Coordinates of C-alpha atoms and ligand atoms in Angstrom, one line a residue:
M1 CA -114.1 173.2 73.0
E2 CA -114.9 170.1 70.2
R3 CA -117.4 173.6 69.0
I4 CA -114.1 175.7 68.9
A5 CA -113.0 172.6 66.4
E6 CA -116.2 172.4 64.3
I7 CA -116.4 176.1 63.5
K8 CA -112.9 175.9 62.3
S9 CA -113.2 173.5 59.8
A10 CA -116.9 175.0 58.7
M11 CA -115.0 177.9 58.0
E12 CA -112.4 176.1 55.7
S13 CA -115.2 174.1 54.1
E14 CA -117.0 177.5 53.2
S15 CA -117.0 177.8 49.3
V16 CA -116.8 181.7 49.0
T17 CA -116.4 182.7 44.9
D18 CA -117.6 186.3 44.8
F19 CA -118.0 189.5 46.8
A20 CA -121.4 188.6 48.1
S21 CA -120.5 184.9 49.3
L22 CA -117.7 186.6 51.6
E23 CA -119.8 189.3 52.6
A24 CA -122.2 186.4 53.7
F25 CA -119.0 184.5 55.5
R26 CA -118.1 187.7 57.2
I27 CA -121.6 187.9 58.3
K28 CA -122.3 184.1 59.9
Y29 CA -118.5 183.9 61.6
L30 CA -117.3 187.3 62.2
G31 CA -120.1 189.7 62.4
T32 CA -121.5 190.9 65.8
K33 CA -124.1 187.8 65.8
G34 CA -121.6 185.3 64.2
L35 CA -120.8 182.2 65.4
V36 CA -117.4 183.4 66.5
K37 CA -119.2 185.6 68.8
A38 CA -121.4 183.4 70.2
V39 CA -119.1 180.7 71.2
M40 CA -116.9 183.7 73.2
G41 CA -120.2 184.2 74.5
E42 CA -120.3 180.6 76.0
M43 CA -117.0 181.1 78.1
K44 CA -119.0 181.8 80.6
N45 CA -120.5 178.2 81.1
V46 CA -117.2 176.6 81.1
P47 CA -116.3 175.0 84.1
N48 CA -113.3 177.2 86.3
D49 CA -110.3 174.4 86.0
Q50 CA -110.9 174.8 82.0
K51 CA -111.5 178.0 81.3
K52 CA -107.5 179.0 80.8
E53 CA -107.2 176.6 78.5
A54 CA -110.7 177.5 76.5
G55 CA -109.7 181.2 76.5
L56 CA -106.9 179.9 74.2
L57 CA -108.2 178.1 72.4
L58 CA -111.0 180.8 71.8
N59 CA -108.4 183.5 71.0
E60 CA -106.9 181.6 67.8
L61 CA -110.1 180.3 66.6
K62 CA -110.4 184.4 66.6
I63 CA -107.1 185.2 65.0
F64 CA -107.1 182.5 62.8
A65 CA -110.8 183.3 61.6
D66 CA -109.6 186.8 60.7
A67 CA -106.7 186.1 59.2
Y68 CA -108.9 183.7 56.8
F69 CA -111.3 185.8 55.9
E70 CA -108.6 188.3 54.8
K71 CA -106.7 185.4 52.9
I72 CA -109.9 184.4 51.1
G73 CA -110.7 188.1 50.4
E74 CA -107.5 189.3 49.0
G75 CA -108.1 185.7 46.3
L76 CA -111.3 187.3 45.0
G77 CA -109.6 190.7 44.8
N78 CA -107.1 189.4 42.1
D79 CA -110.0 187.8 40.4
S80 CA -110.9 190.6 38.5
G81 CA -114.0 188.4 36.5
S82 CA -115.9 188.5 40.2
S83 CA -115.1 191.5 41.2
S84 CA -118.1 192.9 39.2
D85 CA -120.0 194.0 42.5
L86 CA -117.0 196.1 43.8
Q87 CA -116.8 198.1 40.7
D88 CA -117.5 202.4 40.9
L89 CA -119.8 202.5 37.5
S90 CA -119.6 206.2 38.2
L91 CA -115.8 206.6 37.1
P92 CA -115.2 207.9 34.0
G93 CA -114.4 204.8 31.3
E94 CA -111.0 203.8 29.9
N95 CA -109.8 205.5 27.3
L96 CA -109.5 202.6 24.5
P97 CA -106.6 204.7 21.7
L98 CA -108.5 205.2 18.8
G99 CA -107.6 204.7 15.1
T100 CA -106.4 206.6 12.6
R101 CA -106.8 206.8 9.0
H102 CA -104.1 205.5 6.2
P103 CA -102.5 208.0 4.6
I104 CA -103.3 206.5 1.4
S105 CA -106.6 206.3 2.0
L106 CA -107.1 209.7 3.3
I107 CA -105.8 211.3 0.1
Q108 CA -107.6 208.9 -1.7
Q109 CA -110.2 209.9 -0.2
K110 CA -109.8 213.6 -1.2
I111 CA -108.8 212.7 -4.4
I112 CA -112.4 210.9 -5.2
R113 CA -114.1 214.1 -3.4
I114 CA -112.4 215.9 -5.8
F115 CA -113.9 214.5 -8.6
E116 CA -117.5 213.7 -7.3
K117 CA -117.7 217.4 -7.1
I118 CA -117.5 217.9 -10.8
G119 CA -120.0 214.9 -11.3
F120 CA -117.7 211.8 -11.6
S121 CA -119.1 208.6 -9.6
V122 CA -116.6 205.8 -8.2
A123 CA -116.4 202.8 -10.0
E124 CA -114.6 199.5 -9.2
G125 CA -113.4 195.9 -10.6
P126 CA -111.3 193.2 -9.6
E127 CA -108.1 192.8 -8.6
V128 CA -107.3 189.2 -10.6
E129 CA -107.6 190.4 -14.0
D130 CA -107.9 188.6 -17.6
D131 CA -105.6 189.6 -19.9
W132 CA -108.3 191.2 -22.5
H133 CA -109.4 193.7 -19.4
N134 CA -105.7 194.6 -18.4
F135 CA -103.8 194.5 -22.1
S136 CA -105.7 193.6 -25.3
A137 CA -108.9 195.8 -25.2
L138 CA -106.1 198.7 -24.1
N139 CA -104.6 198.5 -27.1
L140 CA -101.4 197.0 -25.8
P141 CA -99.8 195.0 -28.5
E142 CA -98.8 191.4 -27.7
D143 CA -95.1 192.1 -27.2
H144 CA -95.4 195.3 -25.1
P145 CA -92.7 194.8 -22.3
A146 CA -95.8 195.7 -19.8
R147 CA -97.1 192.0 -20.2
D148 CA -93.8 190.6 -19.6
M149 CA -93.5 188.3 -16.8
Q150 CA -90.8 190.2 -15.4
D151 CA -93.5 193.0 -15.2
T152 CA -96.6 191.6 -14.4
F153 CA -97.8 188.7 -11.9
Y154 CA -99.5 186.1 -13.6
I155 CA -101.6 183.4 -11.5
S156 CA -100.2 180.2 -12.3
K157 CA -103.5 178.4 -12.2
N158 CA -104.5 179.9 -15.3
P159 CA -101.9 181.7 -17.9
D160 CA -104.8 184.0 -18.9
W161 CA -105.2 185.8 -15.4
L162 CA -102.7 188.0 -13.4
L163 CA -102.9 190.9 -11.1
R164 CA -104.4 193.8 -12.5
T165 CA -101.2 196.5 -13.7
H166 CA -103.1 199.3 -14.0
T167 CA -107.1 200.4 -13.0
S168 CA -107.2 201.2 -16.6
S169 CA -109.1 197.9 -16.7
V170 CA -112.1 198.9 -14.6
Q171 CA -112.2 201.8 -17.6
I172 CA -112.9 198.7 -20.1
R173 CA -115.3 197.1 -17.7
E174 CA -117.1 200.4 -17.4
M175 CA -117.6 201.4 -21.1
Q176 CA -118.5 197.6 -22.1
K177 CA -121.6 198.3 -20.1
G178 CA -123.0 200.7 -23.3
K179 CA -124.2 203.5 -20.5
L180 CA -123.3 206.9 -22.2
P181 CA -122.2 209.5 -21.2
L182 CA -120.0 208.1 -18.4
R183 CA -118.1 209.8 -16.1
I184 CA -115.8 208.0 -13.7
I185 CA -113.2 207.6 -11.3
C186 CA -111.8 204.5 -10.6
P187 CA -109.8 204.2 -7.3
G188 CA -107.6 200.6 -6.1
R189 CA -104.8 198.4 -5.4
V190 CA -102.5 197.6 -8.4
Y191 CA -99.4 195.1 -8.4
R192 CA -96.4 195.3 -11.0
N193 CA -93.3 193.2 -10.3
E194 CA -91.1 195.5 -9.2
T195 CA -88.0 195.6 -6.8
I196 CA -88.7 197.1 -3.7
S197 CA -87.0 200.5 -2.8
A198 CA -87.9 203.5 -1.7
R199 CA -89.4 204.5 -5.2
A200 CA -91.5 201.6 -5.7
H201 CA -93.2 198.7 -5.0
C202 CA -94.7 195.5 -6.0
F203 CA -98.2 196.7 -5.3
F204 CA -99.5 200.6 -5.1
H205 CA -103.0 202.5 -5.7
Q206 CA -104.1 204.4 -8.5
V207 CA -106.8 206.4 -9.3
E208 CA -107.8 206.6 -12.9
G209 CA -110.5 209.1 -14.7
L210 CA -112.7 208.6 -17.7
Y211 CA -115.4 210.9 -19.3
I212 CA -117.2 209.6 -22.4
A213 CA -119.4 211.8 -24.1
E214 CA -120.8 213.9 -27.6
N215 CA -118.2 216.5 -28.1
V216 CA -115.2 215.8 -25.6
S217 CA -112.3 217.5 -26.3
F218 CA -108.7 217.6 -25.1
A219 CA -109.9 221.4 -23.6
D220 CA -112.6 219.7 -21.4
L221 CA -109.2 217.2 -20.3
K222 CA -107.3 220.2 -19.3
Q223 CA -109.8 222.1 -17.7
T224 CA -110.5 219.1 -15.7
L225 CA -106.7 218.6 -14.5
H226 CA -106.4 222.4 -14.2
Y227 CA -109.3 221.9 -11.6
F228 CA -108.2 218.7 -9.9
V229 CA -104.4 220.5 -9.3
K230 CA -105.6 223.5 -8.3
E231 CA -108.5 221.9 -5.4
M232 CA -105.2 219.0 -4.7
F233 CA -102.5 221.1 -4.0
G234 CA -103.8 224.9 -3.6
D235 CA -103.7 227.8 -6.4
S236 CA -100.3 228.4 -5.9
V237 CA -98.8 225.1 -7.8
G238 CA -97.6 225.7 -11.3
V239 CA -99.1 222.9 -13.9
R240 CA -97.6 221.8 -17.0
L241 CA -98.5 219.0 -19.5
R242 CA -95.6 217.0 -21.7
P243 CA -96.3 215.4 -24.5
S244 CA -96.2 211.6 -24.1
Y245 CA -97.5 208.2 -25.1
F246 CA -99.9 205.3 -24.0
P247 CA -101.5 202.7 -26.7
F248 CA -104.9 203.6 -24.9
T249 CA -105.1 207.1 -26.0
E250 CA -103.8 209.5 -28.6
P251 CA -102.9 211.7 -28.4
S252 CA -101.3 211.6 -24.6
A253 CA -99.6 214.0 -22.1
E254 CA -98.1 213.4 -18.6
M255 CA -98.8 216.3 -16.0
D256 CA -96.4 218.0 -14.2
I257 CA -96.7 220.0 -10.9
S258 CA -94.3 222.3 -9.5
C259 CA -92.3 220.4 -7.1
L260 CA -93.6 221.1 -3.8
I261 CA -91.1 219.9 -1.7
C262 CA -88.4 222.7 -2.9
K263 CA -91.1 224.9 -4.3
G264 CA -89.3 224.7 -7.7
S265 CA -85.6 225.7 -7.1
G266 CA -84.5 222.2 -7.6
C267 CA -84.0 219.2 -5.2
N268 CA -83.3 215.2 -5.2
V269 CA -86.9 214.6 -5.5
C270 CA -87.8 216.4 -8.3
K271 CA -84.5 215.5 -10.0
H272 CA -83.1 219.2 -9.7
S273 CA -85.8 220.1 -12.7
G274 CA -88.3 222.1 -10.5
W275 CA -91.4 219.7 -11.6
V276 CA -92.5 216.2 -10.6
E277 CA -94.9 214.4 -13.0
I278 CA -97.7 213.4 -11.0
L279 CA -100.2 211.9 -13.9
G280 CA -100.6 210.5 -17.5
C281 CA -103.5 211.1 -19.5
G282 CA -105.1 211.6 -22.8
M283 CA -107.7 211.1 -25.3
V284 CA -109.6 207.7 -25.5
H285 CA -108.1 205.7 -28.8
P286 CA -110.7 205.1 -30.9
K287 CA -109.6 201.5 -31.2
V288 CA -110.4 201.2 -27.7
L289 CA -113.7 202.5 -27.8
E290 CA -114.6 200.1 -30.9
N291 CA -112.7 197.4 -28.3
C292 CA -116.0 198.3 -26.0
G293 CA -118.7 198.5 -28.3
I294 CA -118.4 202.4 -28.6
D295 CA -119.2 204.1 -31.7
S296 CA -116.0 206.4 -32.2
N297 CA -117.6 208.3 -34.7
K298 CA -120.4 209.7 -32.3
Y299 CA -118.3 209.4 -28.7
T300 CA -115.2 210.8 -27.5
G301 CA -113.4 210.9 -24.0
F302 CA -110.7 211.7 -22.2
A303 CA -108.8 209.4 -19.3
F304 CA -106.2 209.8 -16.8
G305 CA -104.4 208.0 -14.2
M306 CA -102.3 208.7 -11.3
G307 CA -100.6 206.7 -8.4
V308 CA -102.1 207.7 -5.3
E309 CA -98.6 207.2 -3.0
R310 CA -96.6 209.7 -5.2
I311 CA -99.5 212.5 -4.6
T312 CA -99.5 211.3 -0.8
M313 CA -95.4 211.5 -0.7
L314 CA -95.8 215.3 -2.0
T315 CA -98.7 216.5 0.4
Y316 CA -96.8 215.0 3.7
Q317 CA -93.2 215.0 2.6
V318 CA -92.7 211.5 3.0
K319 CA -89.4 210.6 1.3
D320 CA -89.8 206.5 1.5
L321 CA -92.9 204.8 -0.2
R322 CA -92.0 201.4 2.1
L323 CA -93.0 203.6 5.1
F324 CA -97.0 203.2 3.5
S325 CA -96.8 199.2 3.9
E326 CA -94.5 198.9 7.1
N327 CA -97.4 199.5 9.3
D328 CA -95.6 201.1 12.3
V329 CA -97.9 202.9 14.2
R330 CA -95.3 205.5 14.8
F331 CA -95.6 206.7 11.5
L332 CA -99.3 206.2 11.0
N333 CA -100.1 207.9 14.0
Q334 CA -99.3 210.8 12.4
F335 CA -101.7 211.3 10.2
T336 CA -105.3 212.1 11.8
S337 CA -106.9 214.2 9.0
I338 CA -106.7 215.7 5.4
Q339 CA -104.9 218.6 5.2
Ligands
DAH401 N1 -102.3 203.2 -16.9 C1 -101.5 203.9 -16.7 C2 -100.1 203.8 -16.1 O1 -100.5 202.7 -15.1 C3 -101.9 205.5 -16.5 C4 -102.8 206.0 -17.4 C5 -102.2 206.9 -18.5 C6 -104.2 205.8 -17.4 C7 -103.0 207.4 -19.3 C8 -105.0 206.6 -18.5 C9 -104.2 207.6 -18.9 O2 -106.0 206.6 -18.4 O3 -105.2 207.9 -20.2 O4 -99.4 204.0 -16.0

């Protein structure tokens, strides 16, 4: 009878930490050659007058042992860290949701691919710029309103530093390298001190283009942009150039396409004109070339710049710019590939 108590306390002092030691526990105590069976086998040696009591105790031991085994087994089952030896490795893996590209990245990538096909390569530059690369070199006068604190984010540490307001600063950096001819597109994020609304944000993305060589003409500019619009939006889209003004180009123009939402019949997006502006462009101003050490008598060039958000909104018919930066997966999940 002491033997029964010994087995019980031995069971309780076993440390079962994984399924292997649980199985060892089962074999040691509950197996056909285990201690519980063995002590039951000793019943025949118990004197007759003690048999009844011993039988009751043995029965209790058996019930205790089964329940105890079940209890420690359940404890292990909840601990997934130690259940590795019970995993069925033939089961298919868990499906993790795949992320999708951001619509702005998708459209930016599509724009880049279109220009790469005709020999443009990607150039990048810093988002924190100095005044010269962002304004002065681009022929923006000292008193130009874009330089105002109301429009531009300045860095308080140094009055000469600012968050670039356009990627035209990358054009300057590339021209300064002096390697001609130059045929680049400059994608990137830009910043303006705007009140956030459905149509404006304090940051957005641009893709700029620049082509400098001998004998580059306005006809080359028109042809290049015409090719871009047809590749981007399809053959049926209407295109027009309107004269405009930028300090860094002369002559300058803005390009409109026929509204993709109402197909030209007039809606809110095109302000009932049937046309939507998509980019600014022009022949690079001789002063800008000279600022970068390029001989403006020998070289000419064209430049253009477009907002990626605008093009994305038109492509996917998104009406509110803020959706692009809210990171709501219900919105983002809808864009899995370039159309
Ligand atoms: N930098 C202009 C803007 O941010 C866009 C632009 C217009 C870029 C004409 C150019 C250009 O390169 O030639 O509004």
